[in-house]
Amino acid sequence: MLIEQILKTKGGDVTIIKADHTLAEAARILDEARIGAVVAMNGDQLAGVLSERDILRQVARHGAYALQMTVENSMTRGVITATPQETIDQCLGRMTDRRIRHLPVLRDGRLAGIISIGDLVKWKIEEHKAEADAMAEYIKGG
């Protein structure tokens, strides 16, 4: 299954934040949206990804002061991305190898959506269930 299919079902909405916002603002956005990461943008260019873990690391290092720090100083740069034409297995492999939970999806260099490891696992389970159901029906009928 291709990432494009997941985006068609999930949608391409991505919660974004400006790189000059504070970690306190980012934490509020994550909490309100009930998500684990936001995409930081500079104009229409992907600047980085900020996750709950990034915020937690800064708080562990700097205490309450960390919440005044900017997203730009805390986000992951050099973001690993996916394309709509990649498979679930390709993206799961990349996420496992790189130990990341979120992949922004770029179409022609522009942000088209974001997928999480949870999204991919859900689709993988559904794929296996459909295969098992088809096999059971085949056995019953044959």
Coordinates of C-alpha atoms in Angstrom, one line a residue:
M1 CA 0.0 0.0 0.0
L2 CA 1.2 3.5 -0.8
I3 CA 1.4 6.5 1.4
E4 CA -0.8 8.3 -1.0
Q5 CA -3.7 6.0 0.0
I6 CA -3.2 6.8 3.6
L7 CA -3.2 10.6 2.9
K8 CA -6.4 10.2 0.9
T9 CA -8.1 8.7 3.9
K10 CA -6.4 10.6 6.7
G11 CA -6.3 13.9 4.8
G12 CA -3.4 16.2 4.3
D13 CA -4.0 18.6 7.2
V14 CA -0.8 19.2 9.1
T15 CA -0.5 21.2 12.3
I16 CA 2.3 23.7 11.7
I17 CA 4.1 26.2 13.8
K18 CA 6.5 29.0 13.0
A19 CA 10.1 28.4 14.0
D20 CA 10.2 31.6 16.1
H21 CA 7.3 30.5 18.4
T22 CA 8.2 29.4 22.0
L23 CA 8.1 25.9 23.3
A24 CA 5.3 26.9 25.6
E25 CA 3.2 27.9 22.5
A26 CA 4.2 24.6 20.9
A27 CA 3.2 22.6 23.9
R28 CA -0.2 24.3 24.0
I29 CA -0.7 23.5 20.3
L30 CA 0.3 19.8 20.8
D31 CA -2.0 19.5 23.8
E32 CA -5.0 21.2 22.1
A33 CA -4.6 19.1 18.9
R34 CA -3.8 15.9 20.9
I35 CA -0.8 15.2 18.6
G36 CA 2.8 14.3 19.2
A37 CA 4.6 16.5 16.8
V38 CA 4.3 19.7 14.8
V39 CA 6.0 20.8 11.6
A40 CA 8.0 24.0 11.8
M41 CA 7.9 26.1 8.6
N42 CA 9.8 29.1 7.3
G43 CA 7.4 30.4 4.7
D44 CA 6.5 27.4 2.6
Q45 CA 9.7 25.6 3.3
L46 CA 10.0 22.8 5.8
A47 CA 12.3 23.9 8.6
G48 CA 12.0 21.1 11.0
V49 CA 9.9 18.9 13.2
L50 CA 9.2 19.5 16.9
S51 CA 8.0 16.6 19.0
E52 CA 6.9 16.2 22.6
R53 CA 10.2 14.5 23.3
D54 CA 12.1 17.6 22.0
I55 CA 10.3 19.8 24.4
L56 CA 10.8 17.3 27.3
R57 CA 14.5 17.2 26.6
Q58 CA 14.8 20.9 26.8
V59 CA 12.8 21.0 30.1
A60 CA 15.1 18.3 31.5
R61 CA 18.2 20.4 30.5
H62 CA 17.0 23.9 31.3
G63 CA 14.0 23.6 33.6
A64 CA 11.1 26.0 33.3
Y65 CA 13.2 28.4 31.3
A66 CA 13.0 25.9 28.4
L67 CA 9.4 27.0 27.7
Q68 CA 10.7 30.4 26.7
M69 CA 13.1 28.9 24.2
T70 CA 12.1 29.0 20.5
V71 CA 11.0 26.1 18.4
E72 CA 13.9 26.8 16.1
N73 CA 16.4 26.1 18.9
S74 CA 14.8 22.8 19.8
M75 CA 13.4 21.2 16.6
T76 CA 14.9 18.4 14.6
R77 CA 16.5 19.8 11.5
G78 CA 17.4 17.8 8.4
V79 CA 14.0 16.2 8.6
I80 CA 13.6 12.7 7.2
T81 CA 10.6 12.8 4.8
A82 CA 8.5 10.5 2.7
T83 CA 6.8 10.8 -0.7
P84 CA 3.2 9.8 -1.6
Q85 CA 4.6 7.0 -3.9
E86 CA 6.5 5.2 -1.1
T87 CA 5.1 2.1 0.5
I88 CA 4.1 1.6 4.1
D89 CA 7.0 -0.9 4.5
Q90 CA 9.5 1.5 3.1
C91 CA 8.4 4.2 5.6
L92 CA 8.2 1.8 8.5
G93 CA 11.7 0.7 7.8
R94 CA 13.0 4.2 7.7
M95 CA 11.2 5.2 10.9
T96 CA 12.6 2.1 12.7
D97 CA 16.1 2.7 11.4
R98 CA 16.1 6.4 12.3
R99 CA 14.1 5.9 15.5
I100 CA 11.5 8.5 14.6
R101 CA 7.8 8.6 15.0
H102 CA 6.7 11.2 12.4
L103 CA 7.4 11.6 8.7
P104 CA 6.3 14.7 6.8
V105 CA 5.2 13.8 3.3
L106 CA 6.4 15.9 0.5
R107 CA 4.9 16.1 -3.0
D108 CA 7.0 17.9 -5.5
G109 CA 9.0 19.5 -2.6
R110 CA 5.9 20.8 -0.9
L111 CA 4.3 19.6 2.3
A112 CA 1.4 17.2 1.5
G113 CA 0.7 15.7 4.9
I114 CA 2.3 13.9 7.8
I115 CA 2.2 10.3 8.8
S116 CA 3.0 8.8 12.2
I117 CA 4.2 5.3 13.0
G118 CA 0.7 4.8 14.6
D119 CA -0.9 5.5 11.2
L120 CA 1.4 3.0 9.5
V121 CA 0.9 0.3 12.1
K122 CA -2.9 0.7 11.9
W123 CA -2.9 0.4 8.1
K124 CA -0.5 -2.6 8.3
I125 CA -2.9 -4.4 10.7
E126 CA -5.9 -3.7 8.5
E127 CA -3.9 -5.0 5.5
H128 CA -3.1 -8.3 7.3
K129 CA -6.7 -8.6 8.6
A130 CA -8.0 -8.2 5.0
E131 CA -5.6 -10.9 3.8
A132 CA -6.6 -13.3 6.6
D133 CA -10.3 -12.7 5.9
A134 CA -9.8 -13.3 2.2
M135 CA -8.0 -16.5 2.9
A136 CA -10.7 -17.7 5.3
E137 CA -13.4 -17.0 2.7
Y138 CA -11.4 -18.9 0.1
I139 CA -11.0 -21.9 2.4
K140 CA -14.7 -21.9 3.2
G141 CA -15.7 -21.7 -0.4
G142 CA -13.2 -24.1 -1.8

